[in-house]
CSV table of C-alpha atoms and ligand atoms in Angstrom, one decimal:
chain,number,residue,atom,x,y,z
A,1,UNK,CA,8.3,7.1,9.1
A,2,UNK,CA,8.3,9.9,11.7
A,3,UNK,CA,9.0,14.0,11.1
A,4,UNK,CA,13.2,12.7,12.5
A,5,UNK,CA,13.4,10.5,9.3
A,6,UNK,CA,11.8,13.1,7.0
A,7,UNK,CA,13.7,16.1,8.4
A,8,UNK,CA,17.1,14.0,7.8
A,9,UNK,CA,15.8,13.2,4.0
A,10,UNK,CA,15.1,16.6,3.1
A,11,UNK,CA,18.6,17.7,4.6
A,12,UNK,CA,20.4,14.8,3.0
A,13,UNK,CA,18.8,16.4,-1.0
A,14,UNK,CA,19.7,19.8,0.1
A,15,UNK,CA,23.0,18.8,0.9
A,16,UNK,CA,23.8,16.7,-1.8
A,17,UNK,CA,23.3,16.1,-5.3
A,18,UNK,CA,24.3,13.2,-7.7
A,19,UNK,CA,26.8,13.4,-10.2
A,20,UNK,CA,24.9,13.2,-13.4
A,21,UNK,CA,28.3,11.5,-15.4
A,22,UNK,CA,27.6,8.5,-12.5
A,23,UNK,CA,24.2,7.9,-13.6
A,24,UNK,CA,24.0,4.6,-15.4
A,25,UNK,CA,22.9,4.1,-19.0
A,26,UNK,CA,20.4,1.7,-18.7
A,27,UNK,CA,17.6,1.7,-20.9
A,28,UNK,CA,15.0,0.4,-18.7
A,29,UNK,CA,15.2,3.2,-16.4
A,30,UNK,CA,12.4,6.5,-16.6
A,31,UNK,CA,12.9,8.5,-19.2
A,32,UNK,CA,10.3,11.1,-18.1
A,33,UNK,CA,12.4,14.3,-16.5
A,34,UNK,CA,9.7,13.9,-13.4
A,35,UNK,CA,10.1,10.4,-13.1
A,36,UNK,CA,13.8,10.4,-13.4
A,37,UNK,CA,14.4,13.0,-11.2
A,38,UNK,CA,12.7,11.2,-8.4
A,39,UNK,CA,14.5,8.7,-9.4
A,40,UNK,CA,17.5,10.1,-8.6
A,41,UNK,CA,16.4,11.7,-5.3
A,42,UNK,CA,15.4,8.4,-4.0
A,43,UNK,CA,18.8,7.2,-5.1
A,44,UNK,CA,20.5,9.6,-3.4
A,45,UNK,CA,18.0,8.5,0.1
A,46,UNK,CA,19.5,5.1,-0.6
A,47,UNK,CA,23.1,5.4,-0.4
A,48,UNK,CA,22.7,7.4,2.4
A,49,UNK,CA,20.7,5.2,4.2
A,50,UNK,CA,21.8,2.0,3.7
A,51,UNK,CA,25.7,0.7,4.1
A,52,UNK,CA,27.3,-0.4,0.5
A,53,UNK,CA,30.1,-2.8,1.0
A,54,UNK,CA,32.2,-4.6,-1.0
A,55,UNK,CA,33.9,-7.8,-0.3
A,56,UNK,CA,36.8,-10.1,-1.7
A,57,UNK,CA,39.0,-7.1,-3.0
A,58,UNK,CA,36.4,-5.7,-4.9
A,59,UNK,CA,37.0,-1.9,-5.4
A,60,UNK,CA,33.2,-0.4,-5.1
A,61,UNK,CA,33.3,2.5,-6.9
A,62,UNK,CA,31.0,5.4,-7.2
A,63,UNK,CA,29.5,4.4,-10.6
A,64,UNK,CA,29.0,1.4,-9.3
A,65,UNK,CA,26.2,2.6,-6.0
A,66,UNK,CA,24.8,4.3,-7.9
A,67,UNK,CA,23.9,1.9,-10.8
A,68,UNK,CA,23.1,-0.6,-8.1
A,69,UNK,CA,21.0,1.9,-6.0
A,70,UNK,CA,19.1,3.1,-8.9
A,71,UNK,CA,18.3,-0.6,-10.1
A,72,UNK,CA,16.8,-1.0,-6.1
A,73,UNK,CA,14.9,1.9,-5.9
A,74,UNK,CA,13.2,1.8,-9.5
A,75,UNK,CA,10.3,-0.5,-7.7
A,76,UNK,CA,9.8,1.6,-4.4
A,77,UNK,CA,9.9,4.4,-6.6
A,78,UNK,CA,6.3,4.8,-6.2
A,79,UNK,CA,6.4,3.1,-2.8
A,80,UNK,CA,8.8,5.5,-1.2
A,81,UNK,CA,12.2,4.3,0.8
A,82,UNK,CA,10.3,3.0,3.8
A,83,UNK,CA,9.4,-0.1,2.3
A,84,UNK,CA,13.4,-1.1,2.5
A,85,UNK,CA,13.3,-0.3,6.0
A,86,UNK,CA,14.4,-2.5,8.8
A,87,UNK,CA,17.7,-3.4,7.5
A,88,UNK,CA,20.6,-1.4,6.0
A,89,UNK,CA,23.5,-3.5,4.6
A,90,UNK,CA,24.5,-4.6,0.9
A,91,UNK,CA,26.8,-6.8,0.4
A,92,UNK,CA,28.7,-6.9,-3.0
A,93,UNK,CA,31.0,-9.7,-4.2
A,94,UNK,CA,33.2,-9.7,-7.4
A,95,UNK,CA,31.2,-12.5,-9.1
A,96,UNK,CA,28.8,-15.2,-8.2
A,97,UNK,CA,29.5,-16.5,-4.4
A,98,UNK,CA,28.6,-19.8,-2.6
A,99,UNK,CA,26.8,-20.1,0.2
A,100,UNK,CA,26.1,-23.5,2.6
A,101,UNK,CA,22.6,-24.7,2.6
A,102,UNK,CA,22.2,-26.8,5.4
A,103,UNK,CA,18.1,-28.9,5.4
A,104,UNK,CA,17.1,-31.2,8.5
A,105,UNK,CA,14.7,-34.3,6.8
A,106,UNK,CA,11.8,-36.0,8.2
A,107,UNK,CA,14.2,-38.5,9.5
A,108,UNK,CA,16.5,-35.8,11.4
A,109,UNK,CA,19.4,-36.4,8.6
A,110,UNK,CA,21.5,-33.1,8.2
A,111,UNK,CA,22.0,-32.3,4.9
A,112,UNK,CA,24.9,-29.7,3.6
A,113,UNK,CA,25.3,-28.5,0.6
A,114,UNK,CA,27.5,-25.7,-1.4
A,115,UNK,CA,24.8,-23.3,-3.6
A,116,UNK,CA,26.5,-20.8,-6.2
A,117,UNK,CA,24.5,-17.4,-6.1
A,118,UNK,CA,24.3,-14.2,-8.0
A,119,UNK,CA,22.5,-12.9,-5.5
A,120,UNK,CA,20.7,-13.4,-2.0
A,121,UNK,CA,18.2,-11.6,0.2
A,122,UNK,CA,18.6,-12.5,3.5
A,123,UNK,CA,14.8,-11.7,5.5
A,124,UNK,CA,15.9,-9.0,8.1
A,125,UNK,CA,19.3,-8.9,6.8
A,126,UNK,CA,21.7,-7.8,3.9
A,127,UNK,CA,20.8,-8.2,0.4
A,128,UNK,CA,23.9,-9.4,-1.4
A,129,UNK,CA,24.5,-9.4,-5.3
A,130,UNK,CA,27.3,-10.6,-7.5
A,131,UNK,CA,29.1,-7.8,-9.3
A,132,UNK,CA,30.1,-9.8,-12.2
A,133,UNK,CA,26.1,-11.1,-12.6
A,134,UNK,CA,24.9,-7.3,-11.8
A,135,UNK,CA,26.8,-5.6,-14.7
A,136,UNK,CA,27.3,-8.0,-17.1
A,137,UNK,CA,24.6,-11.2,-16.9
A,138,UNK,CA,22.0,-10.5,-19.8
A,139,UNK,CA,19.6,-12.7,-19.0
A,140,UNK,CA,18.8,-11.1,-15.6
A,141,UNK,CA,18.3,-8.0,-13.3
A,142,UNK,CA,19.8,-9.2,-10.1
A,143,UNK,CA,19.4,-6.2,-8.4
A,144,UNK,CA,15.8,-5.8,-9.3
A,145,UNK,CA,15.1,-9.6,-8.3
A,146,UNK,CA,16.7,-9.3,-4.9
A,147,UNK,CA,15.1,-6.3,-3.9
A,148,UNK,CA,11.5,-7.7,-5.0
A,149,UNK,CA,12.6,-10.5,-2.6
A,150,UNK,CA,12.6,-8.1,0.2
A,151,UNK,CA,9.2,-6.4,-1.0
A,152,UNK,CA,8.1,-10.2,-1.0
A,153,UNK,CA,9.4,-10.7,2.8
A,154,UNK,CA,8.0,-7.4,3.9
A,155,UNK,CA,5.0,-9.4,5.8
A,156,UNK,CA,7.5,-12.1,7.0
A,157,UNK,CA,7.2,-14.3,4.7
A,158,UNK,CA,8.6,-15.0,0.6
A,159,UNK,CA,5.5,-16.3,-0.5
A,160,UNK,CA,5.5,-14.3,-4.0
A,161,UNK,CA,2.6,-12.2,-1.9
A,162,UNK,CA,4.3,-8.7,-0.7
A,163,UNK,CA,1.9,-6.3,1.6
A,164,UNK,CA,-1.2,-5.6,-1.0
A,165,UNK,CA,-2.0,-1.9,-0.6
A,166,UNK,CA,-5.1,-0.8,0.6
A,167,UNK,CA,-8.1,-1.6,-2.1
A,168,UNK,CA,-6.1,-4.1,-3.9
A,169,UNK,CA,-7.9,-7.6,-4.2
A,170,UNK,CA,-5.8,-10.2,-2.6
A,171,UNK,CA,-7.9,-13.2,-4.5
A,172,UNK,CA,-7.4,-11.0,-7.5
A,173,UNK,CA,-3.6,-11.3,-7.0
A,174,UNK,CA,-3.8,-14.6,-6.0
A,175,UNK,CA,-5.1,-15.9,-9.3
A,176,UNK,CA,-3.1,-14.2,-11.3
A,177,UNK,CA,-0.3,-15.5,-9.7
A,178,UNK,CA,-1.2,-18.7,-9.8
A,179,UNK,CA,-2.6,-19.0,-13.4
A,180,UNK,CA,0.2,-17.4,-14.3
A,181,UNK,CA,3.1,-19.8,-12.0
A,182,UNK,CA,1.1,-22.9,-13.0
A,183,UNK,CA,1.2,-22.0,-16.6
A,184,UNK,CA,5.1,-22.1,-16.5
A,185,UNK,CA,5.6,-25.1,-14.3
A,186,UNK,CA,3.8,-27.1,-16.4
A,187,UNK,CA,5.8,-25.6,-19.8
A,188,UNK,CA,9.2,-26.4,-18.0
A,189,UNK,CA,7.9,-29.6,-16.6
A,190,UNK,CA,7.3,-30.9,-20.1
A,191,UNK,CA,10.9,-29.2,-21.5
A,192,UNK,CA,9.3,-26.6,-23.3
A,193,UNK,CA,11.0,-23.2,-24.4
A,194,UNK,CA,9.8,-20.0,-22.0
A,195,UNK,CA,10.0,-16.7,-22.3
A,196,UNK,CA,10.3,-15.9,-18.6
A,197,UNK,CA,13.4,-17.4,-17.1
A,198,UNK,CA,12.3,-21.2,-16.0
A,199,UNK,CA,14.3,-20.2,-12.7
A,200,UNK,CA,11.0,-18.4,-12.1
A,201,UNK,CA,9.2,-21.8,-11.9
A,202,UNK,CA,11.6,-23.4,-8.4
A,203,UNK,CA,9.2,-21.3,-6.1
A,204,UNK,CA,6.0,-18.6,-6.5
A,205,UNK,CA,8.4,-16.1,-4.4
A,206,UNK,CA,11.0,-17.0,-7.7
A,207,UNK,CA,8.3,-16.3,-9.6
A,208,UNK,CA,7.4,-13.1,-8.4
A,209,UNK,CA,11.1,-11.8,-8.7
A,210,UNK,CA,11.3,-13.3,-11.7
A,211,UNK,CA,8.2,-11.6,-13.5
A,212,UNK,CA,9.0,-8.8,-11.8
A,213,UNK,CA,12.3,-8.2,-13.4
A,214,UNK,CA,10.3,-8.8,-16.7
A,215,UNK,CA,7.7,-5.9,-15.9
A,216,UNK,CA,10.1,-3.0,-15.3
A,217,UNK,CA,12.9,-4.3,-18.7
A,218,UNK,CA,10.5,-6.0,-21.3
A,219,UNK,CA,7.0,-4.2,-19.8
A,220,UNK,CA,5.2,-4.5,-23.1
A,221,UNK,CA,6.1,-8.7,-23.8
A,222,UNK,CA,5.3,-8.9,-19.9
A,223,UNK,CA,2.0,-7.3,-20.4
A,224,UNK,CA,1.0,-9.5,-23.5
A,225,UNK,CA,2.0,-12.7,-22.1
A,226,UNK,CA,0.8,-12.0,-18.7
A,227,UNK,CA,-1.6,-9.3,-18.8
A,228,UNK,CA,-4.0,-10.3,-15.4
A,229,UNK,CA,0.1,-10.6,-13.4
A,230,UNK,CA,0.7,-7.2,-15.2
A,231,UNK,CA,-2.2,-5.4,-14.0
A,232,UNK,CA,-1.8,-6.8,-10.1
A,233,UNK,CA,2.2,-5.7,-10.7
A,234,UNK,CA,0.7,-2.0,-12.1
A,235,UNK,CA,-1.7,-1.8,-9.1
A,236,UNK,CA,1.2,-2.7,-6.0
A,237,UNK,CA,4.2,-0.7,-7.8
A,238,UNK,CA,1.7,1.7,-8.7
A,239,UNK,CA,3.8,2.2,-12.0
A,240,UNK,CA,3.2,1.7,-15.5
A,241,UNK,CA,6.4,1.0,-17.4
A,242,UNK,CA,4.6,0.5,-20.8
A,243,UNK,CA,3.5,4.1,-20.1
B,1,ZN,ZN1,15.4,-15.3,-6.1
């Protein structure tokens, strides 16, 4: 971004500061006083760069941005802001929220159906997440997962492949991935148990969102189980949450 964007960053720090009582208690976040720090900075960016809204009577209270903008900005935190440019709104709902899904088959037959979601990114558009499934769903970071959606559609398209960075080995990535997204097809195929949420297995761009939930809350299982995914996920969030 150009010296406009940068001069209205540095003014927005200067100008404001975050309430330390708003900042949530979650225990994946960076401990480090560095880390959290810029952390908080880059929280602070967010909110005022992108438009927070709330819909269905929800009240969207203060507490509330800011748990959901430091839950975004804990994968760019290394990446910097720009790379959630290009759109500004989120969307917040009370609890889960249906959307219609509407497919065109070989045969030209349109098919609609109703899909209940705790969470959508749209590519070029809002990201929008259920309250209810931000705050209280144990099983999942939707916030997280949605926002490595739009990392994922930087380059146009939610293949589970975001923009590499310079040096980084796509086919390196690639396998990985693939090892790695074949593994747990085939366990959920044949009813196993998995660690990572089977959800993961629908599409490699679930799987990405999916396993990257896992490396910033459980970084060390992630790292044991998946250790070639873990080292491609170290090298593009250029972060190491196992420390
Ligand atoms: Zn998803």
């Amino acid at each position: 971004m150009g010296w406009l964007t940068d001069w209205r960053r540095r003014r927005v720090l200067r100008r404001h500061r975050l309430d330390e009582a708003l900042w949530p208690r979650l225990p994946f976040l960076p401990r480090s006083s560095q880390a959290a720090r810029k952390l908080k900075d880059l929280a602070l960016l967010f909110l005022a760069e992108k438009q927070l809204t709330s819909v269905r009577g929800l009240q969207l209270t203060d507490a509330m941005r800011v748990s959901i903008a430091a839950q975004a900005c804990l994968p760019i935190l290394e990446l910097g802001l720009d790379w959630y440019s290009g759109w500004t709104g989120v969307v917040v709902y009370p609890g889960d929220f249906r959307v219609r899904r509407t497919e065109v088959d070989e045969d030209g037959v349109v098919h609609e159906w109703d899909d209940e979601l705790a969470g959508e990114a749209m590519p070029g558009g809002p990201v929008v997440l259920s309250w209810d499934a931000t705050a209280n769903d144990p099983y999942m970071n939707v916030v997280i997962h949605e926002f490595a959606h739009k990392l994922d559609m930087l380059d146009g398209v939610a293949d589970g492949r975001p923009p590499l960075h310079p040096g980084m080995d796509a086919r390196a990535w690639q396998k990985a991935f693939d090892k790695a997204y074949e593994g747990l097809c085939d366990a959920v195929e044949r009813g196993r148990d998995t660690w990572l949420d089977p959800y993961a297995s629908e599409h490699p761009s679930e799987f990405f969102a999916v396993i990257s939930e896992a490396f910033f809350e459980d970084p060390k299982e992630t790292r044991r189980r998946y250790p070639d995914v873990y080292d491609q996920l170290k090298l593009f969030y250029r972060q190491d949450p196992v420390g």
